Amino acid sequence: MRYRLDYAKELNPAQLEAVRTLWGPVLVIAGAGSGKTRTLVYRVARLVEEGVPPERILLLTFTRKAAREMLRRAALILDEQCERVAGGTFHSLAHIMLRQYGHLVGYSRNFTVLDRGDAEDAINLLRTALGLAEKRRRFPRKETIAAIFSKAINKRLSLEEVVREEYPHFLEELEELAKLFEHYVRYKQEHQLMDYDDLLVNWFRVLKSFPEVRREVGRRFEFIMVDEYQDTNALQAEIVRLMAEEHGNVMVVGDDSQSIYAFRGANFKNILEFPKLFPHTKIIKLEENYRSTQPILDLANAVIEHAREKYTKCLFTRREGGRLPLLYKARDEADQSRFVAERILELREEGVPLREIAVLFRSAYHSFDLELELAKRNLPFVKHGGLKLIETAHIKDVVAHLRLLLNPFDMLAWNRVLLLIEGVGPKTSGKIMDYLRQSPDPLAALTGFPARASYAEGLRQLSDLLVSLRKEASPEEKLNQLYRYYEPIFTRIYYDDYPKRAKDLEQLLAIANKYETLEDFLADLALEPPEASVAEVEGLENEDEKLVLSTVHSAKGLEWHSVFVISLAEGRFPSSYALGREEEIEEERRLFYVAVTRAKENLFLTYPATYYAPAEGRIFSKPSRFLEEVKEKIEEWRPQDLSFWEEEAVEEPSSGFRPGELVWHPVFGEGKVKRMADIDKVVVQFASAGEKTLHLKFARLERL
DNA sequence: TTCATACCCGTTTTT
DNA sequence: CGGGTATGAA
């Protein structure tokens, strides 16, 4: 057969073998930057060239964006047929399949997907109902309970095993937890709700218990590919096994040294166990790195060299030259931010586009200081990771109304919606819900509730709204109408900061207009939550000309010309949260490995000698242990001109107040500045009012 | 029901 | 330190 693409020319021998092996199970162990994505893209093209209908190919990836991107690339090199390949995350696939097969496990096609916050709300509701919230000081908080439940599901362990292993201090509560779990499962079942884990569990149950579905699905997806296999969990591995049972045509691709999702139940050993799940698996290793320069790879290899676990490969490159990774030891966060901003400006001078530069950090809030600095210098950026739009209270309020239109038995949404009405509290809300539950059409039944005069009007308005929203209209129109209803409520409950929150509502509206149906809109909101952050500085001319700020987790699979990894201090990276247990430190180390292997040409590492910790204020820090381990692979940044330090040392803090200065405040009168408490906060000792911490953004402080 | 207060806790990553 | 939560009073 003649192919339109010259595979042998485009791929190295290992990649080529992976692309040409179409039948049977294949495990590809692909080091960072070894052309893993390229291999998958070419394999999709190859399958299509072989005449496999694109709908018969399934590509499972970690985010839906990743799937879209790969299929777009396949379409680019071959033809647009490739875009018809089925692609997405395990969760989005399960969601689609359960709309079709959910009835087999007791779900109608309009079930609601709960995000983590909704799940916690439900758990909280049940916990209170079971009387587990009272005086029992020792009972875990809702977040912890949700985490325990989720771990058990994803790792396929019993509650007891999870508690014993990771939460031994709650062992006494095991019985109560088990009872709560039972109630939680039943509650979701009864109200047509599924949390993230249920999507996987129920899809698994369908596959497991219904061989005919298994066969049907096997015929539908004749070739399965799974990317980032090191970040799948036991349940997902089972799902793959069942879906591929019919034909065994499954290729999984991953890198055990890049596994960074153990916290949500992922198990990198899945990779090593894959050949046991599928006998006669062909194993292919991709070890040649095409991304980074040798000095960067040397550093990466040294990082992973210190890992407890011995990983399976060693990266090499044929690229020559390249600069040593640079370490800058900053005095504090402000200094760190200044350093980063200056280097970015220099890089831009050298012709590196902003979108080819990324700043990576362990936790979303680590970039706050830098964001201020970038805004000050008019450097446009986008930020990935951190707070999701959907996690804010006002967006949840709005979405709850929409959820009712699809699933009128979604009592979680009812509760939220009812509590917004003035005069309705938990008690009344409960009574109304008991009433609605009895009705076959709760939306229409709302007017029939014998309401007390104090809130009758509010209830009537809600009822009118819901009935009217139910009529044919685009998600965007529905949302517009909803906003008219919500506005007075919105300004009442968020009176202190609703202007800020209003921006989110606008953003939601902008997202909604991309959707034809409410169903798709809501499903995507839950399965692919849009990020909350809006860049502070909009790009002046080109939208794409933005610097990238990202958590390391959100940077997985991506690469940039120049990468900064900031806040490499003990407690920050590795996170203080991980300091206790060895496995967690190991995961932090892999996370650092992922961070450094994102860089193609330049890698800058920074460490602030002091930083602000939420509870303790300014603290002195130690350099990250990961830096100490690989010292000899790094060059320390030395300012050419020493006076640079001295100048900086006496420079005023950006707000302009210095200890000892006399100031005047309109309420507290005269005072003396003690110190800066933060970039925009100052501690002042007042003659009359004592010591106060003032927010410079609000306080009208004048120099005397 | 709502408001005020006291207190507790925990700082992370994401589908 | 600040936010959320539980508790108690009006």
XYZ file of C-alpha atoms (C1' of nucleotides) in Angstrom:
729
model
C 0.000 0.000 0.000
C 1.215 3.508 -0.806
C 0.871 6.111 1.877
C 0.431 9.786 1.367
C 2.682 10.541 4.298
C 6.347 9.574 4.372
C 6.341 8.100 7.874
C 9.885 6.824 7.780
C 11.169 10.267 6.979
C 9.145 12.073 9.635
C 9.770 9.698 12.523
C 12.696 8.032 14.241
C 12.813 4.217 14.297
C 11.127 3.825 17.684
C 8.396 6.315 16.836
C 7.902 4.663 13.494
C 7.446 1.296 15.092
C 4.813 2.721 17.425
C 2.990 4.279 14.511
C 3.116 1.160 12.366
C 2.006 -1.287 15.037
C -1.732 -1.039 14.659
C -2.969 -4.339 15.999
C -2.774 -5.670 19.507
C -1.717 -4.044 22.762
C 1.181 -1.588 22.728
C 2.880 0.203 25.581
C 4.916 3.259 24.681
C 7.214 4.581 27.364
C 7.933 8.088 26.236
C 10.356 10.372 28.026
C 9.746 14.082 28.247
C 10.118 15.778 24.880
C 10.589 12.515 23.022
C 7.937 13.257 20.426
C 5.117 11.460 22.163
C 2.442 13.771 20.826
C 3.940 13.615 17.376
C 3.811 9.846 17.518
C 0.152 9.832 18.514
C -0.711 12.338 15.827
C 1.004 10.278 13.142
C -0.617 7.130 14.414
C -4.065 8.664 14.063
C -3.145 9.670 10.513
C -1.809 6.208 9.792
C -4.979 4.507 10.986
C -7.074 6.790 8.837
C -4.812 6.177 5.853
C -5.252 2.454 6.405
C -8.948 3.005 5.892
C -10.166 2.841 9.481
C -13.241 5.078 9.769
C -12.270 7.948 12.086
C -15.325 7.383 14.303
C -13.898 3.983 15.150
C -10.815 5.500 16.730
C -10.819 6.681 20.332
C -8.163 8.985 21.713
C -8.250 9.461 25.486
C -6.217 12.322 26.840
C -5.826 14.214 30.050
C -7.728 17.292 29.011
C -10.129 17.797 26.200
C -7.979 20.582 24.899
C -5.109 18.159 24.420
C -7.312 15.833 22.380
C -8.591 18.646 20.200
C -5.080 19.886 19.610
C -3.778 16.486 18.541
C -6.661 15.860 16.173
C -6.215 19.290 14.688
C -2.594 18.463 13.986
C -3.538 15.131 12.444
C -6.038 16.912 10.245
C -3.321 19.336 9.216
C -0.855 16.679 8.071
C -3.398 14.326 6.487
C -6.928 15.590 6.008
C -9.927 16.874 7.904
C -11.339 13.382 8.396
C -9.057 13.160 11.395
C -11.137 15.706 13.275
C -13.936 13.160 13.380
C -11.893 10.861 15.608
C -13.527 10.501 19.027
C -11.389 12.243 21.597
C -11.606 13.502 25.133
C -10.994 12.662 28.759
C -12.124 9.542 30.547
C -14.731 11.664 32.271
C -16.114 13.210 29.130
C -16.268 9.820 27.406
C -18.042 8.300 30.406
C -20.456 11.204 30.365
C -21.366 10.638 26.727
C -21.671 6.899 27.160
C -23.812 7.219 30.259
C -26.253 9.516 28.513
C -26.779 6.497 26.301
C -26.395 3.550 28.644
C -27.039 5.095 32.064
C -30.518 3.616 32.280
C -28.861 0.252 32.796
C -27.660 1.447 36.186
C -30.675 3.529 37.113
C -29.927 6.924 35.596
C -32.019 8.853 33.121
C -30.273 10.709 30.333
C -30.652 14.095 31.958
C -28.623 13.405 35.083
C -26.622 16.263 36.563
C -22.842 16.251 36.918
C -21.650 17.513 40.277
C -18.326 19.235 40.599
C -16.227 18.866 43.700
C -17.940 21.737 45.490
C -21.430 20.383 44.783
C -20.363 16.983 46.030
C -19.109 18.558 49.230
C -22.361 20.450 49.669
C -24.311 17.232 49.350
C -22.062 15.500 51.838
C -22.480 18.387 54.228
C -26.247 18.274 53.924
C -26.297 14.582 54.737
C -23.781 14.923 57.501
C -25.983 17.472 59.209
C -29.078 15.344 58.636
C -27.344 12.368 60.240
C -26.369 14.479 63.218
C -22.662 14.026 62.600
C -21.929 17.707 62.625
C -22.857 18.404 66.225
C -20.369 18.651 69.006
C -18.411 15.814 67.470
C -15.354 17.956 67.098
C -13.347 15.089 65.756
C -15.473 14.336 62.746
C -13.699 15.255 59.476
C -14.693 18.336 57.513
C -16.611 17.991 54.305
C -13.540 18.490 52.122
C -11.752 15.674 53.919
C -14.743 13.373 53.701
C -15.033 13.993 49.976
C -11.311 13.290 49.581
C -11.589 9.996 51.474
C -14.573 8.846 49.421
C -12.864 9.816 46.201
C -9.603 8.063 47.041
C -11.451 4.877 47.866
C -13.294 4.907 44.559
C -10.378 5.803 42.350
C -7.945 3.397 43.923
C -10.604 0.713 44.232
C -9.974 0.337 47.957
C -12.351 0.055 50.863
C -13.018 3.084 53.049
C -11.217 1.321 55.815
C -8.092 0.823 53.761
C -7.977 4.495 52.809
C -8.583 5.737 56.329
C -6.059 3.339 57.821
C -3.469 4.296 55.226
C -3.885 8.064 55.009
C -6.219 9.273 57.736
C -5.475 7.029 60.726
C -6.614 9.758 63.133
C -10.174 9.259 61.902
C -10.225 5.497 62.391
C -12.713 5.823 65.232
C -15.132 7.510 62.882
C -14.935 4.758 60.321
C -18.391 3.394 61.023
C -20.003 6.797 60.771
C -18.098 7.511 57.599
C -19.309 4.276 56.073
C -22.870 5.148 56.991
C -22.496 8.606 55.510
C -21.031 7.102 52.360
C -24.029 4.827 51.970
C -26.398 7.759 52.342
C -24.383 9.794 49.882
C -24.521 7.062 47.269
C -28.262 6.662 47.712
C -28.884 10.406 47.672
C -27.126 10.809 44.335
C -28.940 7.855 42.879
C -32.340 9.175 43.990
C -31.798 12.662 42.630
C -30.113 11.783 39.368
C -26.764 13.243 40.389
C -23.291 12.014 39.557
C -20.032 13.365 40.897
C -16.805 13.041 38.889
C -16.081 9.642 40.358
C -19.569 8.349 39.605
C -18.993 9.004 35.940
C -16.145 6.516 36.024
C -17.797 4.111 38.453
C -21.067 3.910 36.586
C -19.409 3.561 33.230
C -17.321 0.804 34.716
C -20.439 -0.885 36.130
C -22.151 -0.786 32.779
C -19.161 -2.311 31.034
C -18.629 -4.898 33.708
C -22.204 -6.103 34.046
C -23.384 -5.930 30.464
C -21.286 -8.005 28.077
C -23.451 -6.941 25.162
C -22.595 -3.283 25.798
C -18.954 -4.249 26.021
C -19.167 -5.856 22.609
C -21.056 -2.926 21.149
C -18.504 -0.468 22.496
C -15.684 -2.692 21.309
C -17.046 -2.568 17.786
C -17.636 1.158 17.984
C -14.110 1.976 19.160
C -11.948 -0.471 17.333
C -8.688 1.298 18.086
C -8.057 2.887 21.444
C -5.203 5.182 22.409
C -4.589 6.534 25.879
C -2.213 9.404 26.481
C -0.614 10.265 29.858
C -1.211 6.758 31.075
C 0.980 7.339 34.124
C -1.741 9.592 35.480
C -4.591 7.137 35.224
C -5.940 5.308 38.233
C -6.949 1.720 38.929
C -10.538 2.337 37.907
C -9.542 3.896 34.605
C -7.195 0.993 33.895
C -10.121 -1.384 34.374
C -12.252 0.680 32.043
C -9.583 0.491 29.358
C -9.298 -3.231 29.838
C -13.043 -3.765 29.444
C -13.416 -1.452 26.478
C -10.569 -3.152 24.637
C -11.561 -6.666 25.603
C -13.256 -7.301 22.277
C -10.259 -6.566 20.059
C -7.203 -5.793 22.175
C -6.209 -2.905 19.922
C -5.054 -0.511 22.551
C -2.001 1.656 22.786
C -1.146 3.440 26.006
C 1.512 6.104 26.165
C 3.111 7.504 29.256
C 6.158 8.286 31.338
C 6.355 6.932 34.849
C 8.746 9.672 35.919
C 6.167 12.320 35.072
C 3.378 10.985 37.237
C 1.985 13.904 39.219
C -1.600 13.035 40.047
C -1.249 10.481 42.845
C -3.159 12.919 45.051
C -6.266 12.106 43.124
C -5.726 8.407 43.043
C -3.499 7.999 40.005
C -0.982 5.226 40.125
C 2.061 5.331 37.872
C 2.487 1.598 38.370
C -0.424 1.253 35.960
C 2.211 1.599 33.284
C 4.276 -1.273 34.532
C 1.199 -3.398 35.010
C -0.242 -2.806 31.595
C 1.557 -5.819 30.061
C -0.019 -7.999 32.746
C -3.469 -6.706 31.871
C -2.828 -7.353 28.194
C -0.564 -10.336 27.554
C 1.756 -10.092 24.532
C 2.021 -6.342 24.854
C 4.635 -4.837 22.620
C 6.784 -2.376 24.555
C 8.395 0.558 22.795
C 10.639 3.136 24.437
C 11.185 6.661 23.187
C 14.318 8.032 24.779
C 15.675 10.546 22.372
C 14.731 14.041 23.404
C 14.069 16.625 20.730
C 13.021 19.447 22.971
C 15.746 20.620 25.279
C 19.415 21.468 25.140
C 21.879 19.113 26.796
C 22.480 21.249 29.906
C 18.742 21.311 30.598
C 18.508 17.566 30.108
C 21.505 17.039 32.377
C 19.650 18.893 35.074
C 16.465 16.915 34.435
C 18.299 13.611 34.583
C 20.000 14.677 37.803
C 16.639 15.578 39.353
C 15.159 12.188 38.635
C 18.403 10.468 39.597
C 17.646 11.422 43.196
C 14.240 9.780 43.100
C 13.598 6.810 45.319
C 12.066 4.859 42.511
C 14.386 3.933 39.687
C 12.766 4.936 36.478
C 13.078 3.136 33.234
C 14.922 5.454 30.958
C 17.512 8.102 30.497
C 17.043 11.008 28.156
C 19.620 12.088 25.629
C 19.704 14.592 22.813
C 21.791 15.181 19.751
C 21.432 18.911 20.122
C 24.657 20.591 20.983
C 25.477 23.651 23.027
C 23.009 25.523 25.113
C 23.278 27.603 28.242
C 23.441 26.200 31.744
C 20.252 26.619 33.749
C 20.507 29.790 35.813
C 19.656 30.175 39.448
C 18.782 33.551 40.923
C 18.701 33.852 44.674
C 16.354 36.730 45.333
C 16.041 38.648 48.571
C 12.283 38.360 48.603
C 9.342 37.893 46.328
C 9.412 41.431 45.021
C 13.023 40.962 44.015
C 12.164 37.645 42.406
C 9.362 39.258 40.422
C 11.596 42.084 39.320
C 14.244 39.620 38.164
C 11.741 37.601 36.167
C 10.191 40.673 34.566
C 13.585 42.048 33.575
C 14.732 38.791 32.010
C 11.458 38.555 30.121
C 11.956 42.043 28.729
C 15.468 41.108 27.647
C 14.256 37.939 25.977
C 11.670 39.915 24.114
C 14.409 42.288 22.979
C 16.286 39.265 21.660
C 13.257 38.397 19.584
C 11.653 35.660 21.673
C 7.881 36.070 21.380
C 6.060 36.394 24.685
C 3.971 33.319 24.036
C 7.199 31.309 23.936
C 7.966 32.233 27.534
C 6.387 30.659 30.580
C 6.618 31.154 34.319
C 5.817 28.004 36.294
C 5.068 27.576 39.988
C 3.825 24.985 42.439
C 0.623 26.723 43.506
C -1.561 29.249 41.815
C -1.099 31.915 44.487
C 2.695 31.879 44.163
C 2.423 34.175 41.175
C 0.398 36.941 42.838
C 3.363 39.186 43.416
C 4.653 38.622 39.915
C 1.244 39.433 38.464
C 1.384 42.864 40.076
C 4.865 43.444 38.711
C 3.862 42.402 35.200
C 0.832 44.656 35.289
C 3.022 47.538 36.364
C 5.318 46.974 33.407
C 2.498 46.424 30.940
C 3.523 42.897 30.151
C 0.444 40.961 28.983
C -0.034 37.452 30.331
C -2.505 34.609 30.644
C -2.659 32.441 33.699
C -3.525 28.762 33.768
C -4.438 26.755 36.807
C -5.931 27.816 40.077
C -9.441 28.999 40.699
C -12.104 27.944 38.257
C -14.893 30.278 37.277
C -17.480 27.742 38.335
C -16.129 27.636 41.884
C -17.263 31.122 42.773
C -20.505 31.445 44.714
C -22.267 33.824 42.339
C -21.607 31.626 39.301
C -22.843 28.612 41.205
C -26.022 30.530 42.025
C -26.681 31.225 38.387
C -25.810 27.747 37.202
C -28.084 26.176 39.818
C -31.093 27.798 38.148
C -30.094 26.395 34.784
C -29.520 22.955 36.224
C -33.131 22.827 37.363
C -34.327 23.188 33.813
C -32.628 19.962 32.839
C -32.996 17.972 36.013
C -35.923 19.292 38.097
C -35.104 16.706 40.783
C -31.690 18.176 41.421
C -32.408 19.063 45.057
C -28.914 20.410 45.516
C -29.687 23.074 42.950
C -33.133 23.695 44.415
C -31.637 24.283 47.806
C -29.200 26.812 46.478
C -31.843 28.616 44.459
C -34.393 28.741 47.275
C -31.939 30.047 49.843
C -31.406 33.115 47.690
C -34.966 34.235 48.292
C -35.322 36.672 51.147
C -37.140 35.120 54.042
C -36.224 31.575 53.084
C -33.646 29.765 55.203
C -32.619 26.118 55.479
C -35.831 25.169 57.260
C -38.226 26.607 54.720
C -36.076 25.436 51.858
C -36.277 21.913 53.231
C -40.049 22.088 53.491
C -40.422 23.359 49.966
C -38.149 20.619 48.660
C -40.147 17.942 50.489
C -43.177 19.302 48.746
C -41.532 19.443 45.316
C -40.191 15.934 45.617
C -43.766 14.595 45.566
C -44.562 16.197 42.254
C -43.880 14.698 38.849
C -43.159 18.214 37.590
C -41.509 20.189 40.397
C -40.979 23.277 38.270
C -44.680 23.705 37.630
C -45.573 22.629 41.148
C -43.702 25.479 42.797
C -46.674 27.865 42.647
C -48.789 25.338 44.502
C -46.702 25.505 47.668
C -48.570 27.139 50.555
C -46.054 29.906 51.126
C -46.009 32.303 54.073
C -46.594 35.914 53.147
C -43.017 36.898 54.031
C -41.531 35.104 51.065
C -44.561 34.330 48.859
C -43.693 37.081 46.408
C -40.138 35.848 46.069
C -41.317 32.344 45.390
C -43.769 33.553 42.785
C -41.046 35.415 40.945
C -38.830 32.354 40.958
C -41.639 30.234 39.651
C -42.375 32.700 36.843
C -38.729 32.758 35.935
C -38.310 28.999 35.762
C -41.458 28.486 33.738
C -40.382 31.136 31.312
C -36.794 29.849 31.104
C -38.101 26.455 30.191
C -39.341 27.756 26.871
C -37.282 27.325 23.733
C -34.332 29.689 23.771
C -30.582 29.605 23.344
C -28.435 29.250 26.447
C -27.388 32.850 25.950
C -30.975 34.159 25.945
C -31.829 32.066 28.959
C -28.873 33.471 30.785
C -29.812 37.029 29.918
C -33.275 36.528 31.261
C -31.904 34.868 34.347
C -29.602 37.800 35.022
C -32.552 40.185 35.106
C -34.051 38.060 37.864
C -30.765 37.541 39.669
C -29.512 41.112 39.672
C -31.364 42.406 42.740
C -30.446 39.247 44.654
C -26.879 39.571 43.500
C -26.460 43.143 44.679
C -28.165 42.327 47.976
C -26.006 39.372 49.001
C -22.712 40.527 47.567
C -23.221 44.192 48.399
C -19.585 44.739 49.275
C -17.957 43.445 46.121
C -20.558 42.783 43.459
C -18.980 45.023 40.833
C -15.964 42.742 40.798
C -18.130 39.645 40.626
C -20.193 41.105 37.808
C -17.240 40.562 35.478
C -17.542 36.825 36.015
C -21.189 36.924 35.035
C -20.246 38.666 31.827
C -17.615 36.064 31.166
C -20.120 33.290 31.690
C -22.423 34.929 29.201
C -19.618 35.085 26.671
C -19.008 31.381 27.115
C -22.703 30.551 26.865
C -23.066 32.096 23.447
C -20.841 29.418 21.972
C -23.425 26.756 22.772
C -26.520 25.614 20.959
C -28.061 23.652 23.780
C -28.236 24.105 27.506
C -27.336 20.475 27.951
C -23.970 20.861 26.249
C -23.283 24.118 28.004
C -23.836 22.680 31.462
C -21.974 19.461 30.718
C -18.929 21.376 29.532
C -19.062 23.705 32.479
C -18.711 20.691 34.756
C -16.353 18.589 32.648
C -14.111 21.304 31.318
C -14.398 24.116 33.811
C -13.291 27.458 32.353
C -10.591 29.230 34.293
C -11.447 32.238 36.370
C -8.500 34.458 35.704
C -8.656 37.238 33.221
C -5.292 38.665 32.359
C -4.753 42.001 34.014
C -3.121 43.432 30.967
C -4.698 42.761 27.647
C -2.427 42.256 24.699
C -2.104 45.482 22.824
C -2.333 44.298 19.256
C -1.926 40.542 19.022
C -4.084 38.373 21.238
C -1.549 35.574 21.069
C 1.250 37.748 22.243
C 0.971 36.869 25.862
C 3.309 35.469 28.391
C 2.112 32.277 30.078
C 1.859 31.899 33.838
C 0.926 28.411 34.895
C 0.903 25.894 37.677
C 3.181 23.008 36.871
C 0.184 20.692 36.747
C -1.470 22.767 34.065
C 1.792 22.917 32.112
C 1.943 19.185 31.593
C 2.617 18.238 27.997
C 3.516 21.790 26.940
C 6.833 23.389 26.038
C 8.313 26.858 25.705
C 11.482 28.463 24.404
C 12.260 29.920 27.817
C 10.918 28.764 31.141
C 11.109 30.271 34.625
C 10.417 28.123 37.653
C 9.868 30.433 40.617
C 9.597 30.173 44.387
C 11.892 27.189 44.729
C 11.943 27.355 48.501
C 11.207 24.655 51.044
C 7.549 24.913 51.896
C 6.650 26.336 48.543
C 8.168 23.810 46.194
C 8.101 21.201 47.636
C 4.872 22.333 49.199
C 4.819 22.358 52.990
C 1.804 20.153 52.692
C 3.931 17.379 51.223
C 6.777 17.508 53.711
C 5.399 14.773 55.933
C 5.327 11.730 53.753
C 7.991 10.307 51.551
C 5.714 9.393 48.647
C 4.493 12.939 48.557
C 8.009 14.328 48.424
C 8.671 11.938 45.578
C 5.668 13.276 43.743
C 6.916 16.837 44.286
C 10.223 15.783 42.811
C 8.541 14.396 39.721
C 6.612 17.627 39.547
C 9.871 19.560 39.542
C 11.098 17.215 36.826
C 8.031 18.014 34.754
C 8.661 21.732 35.307
C 12.285 21.747 34.117
C 11.635 19.523 31.123
C 9.216 22.102 29.698
C 12.141 24.283 28.613
C 13.653 24.165 25.156
C 16.457 26.748 25.236
C 16.555 28.647 28.504
C 15.762 27.620 32.022
C 15.730 30.116 34.898
C 15.239 29.002 38.468
C 14.526 31.453 41.247
C 14.428 31.249 44.989
C 13.274 34.001 47.362
C 15.206 34.171 50.632
C 12.092 35.355 52.417
C 8.463 35.066 51.539
C 5.059 35.683 53.039
C 3.353 32.642 54.420
C -0.372 33.127 54.985
C -0.384 32.594 58.750
C 3.143 33.495 59.773
C 3.820 36.602 57.756
C 7.288 37.155 56.410
C 9.423 34.091 56.937
C 12.983 33.186 56.124
C 13.208 30.263 53.791
C 15.648 27.593 52.808
C 16.336 26.828 49.168
C 14.337 23.904 47.883
C 15.957 20.549 48.533
C 15.586 19.876 44.825
C 17.979 22.742 44.092
C 20.479 21.538 46.647
C 20.486 18.112 45.061
C 21.515 19.314 41.638
C 23.755 22.273 42.452
C 26.504 21.281 40.054
C 24.137 21.375 37.093
C 23.202 24.978 37.706
C 24.992 28.245 37.364
C 24.264 30.951 39.864
C 23.289 34.361 38.534
C 25.775 37.013 39.632
C 24.974 40.584 38.886
C 27.919 42.001 36.931
C 27.837 45.211 38.854
C 27.840 44.927 42.620
C 26.476 48.412 43.139
C 23.294 46.947 41.750
C 22.736 45.321 45.119
C 23.402 48.452 47.083
C 21.125 50.561 44.988
C 18.391 48.026 45.321
C 18.878 47.756 49.026
C 18.071 51.377 49.715
C 15.330 51.651 47.177
C 11.989 52.425 48.712
C 9.333 49.775 48.811
C 6.977 50.302 45.910
C 4.274 51.898 48.003
C 6.668 54.513 49.252
C 6.363 54.200 53.031
C 9.406 53.541 55.119
C 9.697 52.556 58.775
C 9.898 55.607 60.993
C 8.007 57.909 58.689
C 5.307 60.112 60.183
C 1.901 59.801 58.587
C -1.611 61.119 59.002
C -4.825 59.155 58.701
C -8.272 60.786 58.430
C -9.718 58.659 61.260
C -6.815 57.616 63.450
C -4.849 60.825 63.187
C -1.101 60.965 63.481
C 1.047 57.859 63.504
C 4.424 56.400 62.829
C 5.120 53.716 60.238
C 6.420 50.542 61.838
C 6.862 48.347 58.783
C 5.357 47.178 55.547
C 3.238 44.109 56.132
C 2.821 43.285 52.494
C 3.257 44.905 49.144
C 0.192 47.036 49.764
C -0.218 46.931 53.525
C 1.502 48.987 56.117
C 1.618 48.703 59.896
C 1.299 52.039 61.645
C 1.540 52.898 65.329
C -1.025 55.621 66.018
C -0.813 57.920 69.007
C -4.514 57.558 69.782
C -5.653 54.319 68.188
C -2.680 52.019 68.760
C -1.195 49.725 66.137
C -3.166 49.275 62.917
C -2.530 47.409 59.704
C -3.761 49.466 56.806
C -4.540 48.527 53.253
C -2.954 51.160 51.052
C -5.544 50.451 48.416
C -8.236 51.803 50.741
C -6.589 53.812 53.487
C -5.960 57.454 52.672
C -2.664 57.754 54.340
C -0.664 60.939 53.967
C 2.960 61.674 54.669
C 3.648 64.390 57.202
C -34.508 33.787 59.843
C -30.949 36.469 60.332
C -27.308 38.601 62.441
C -23.291 38.659 65.494
C -19.724 36.446 67.580
C -16.348 33.066 68.760
C -13.501 29.855 67.141
C -11.153 26.829 64.384
C -8.456 25.568 60.935
C -5.415 25.376 57.071
C -3.047 26.984 53.710
C -1.922 22.400 46.730
C -2.243 20.227 42.407
C -7.630 18.779 38.848
C -11.410 15.802 35.983
C -4.305 36.294 59.022
C -8.621 35.572 57.176
C -12.299 32.920 55.814
C -15.596 29.664 56.703
C -18.401 27.359 60.147
C -20.984 26.531 64.195
C -23.392 28.414 67.739
C -26.380 31.514 70.230
C -29.367 35.683 70.681
C -32.874 38.990 68.879
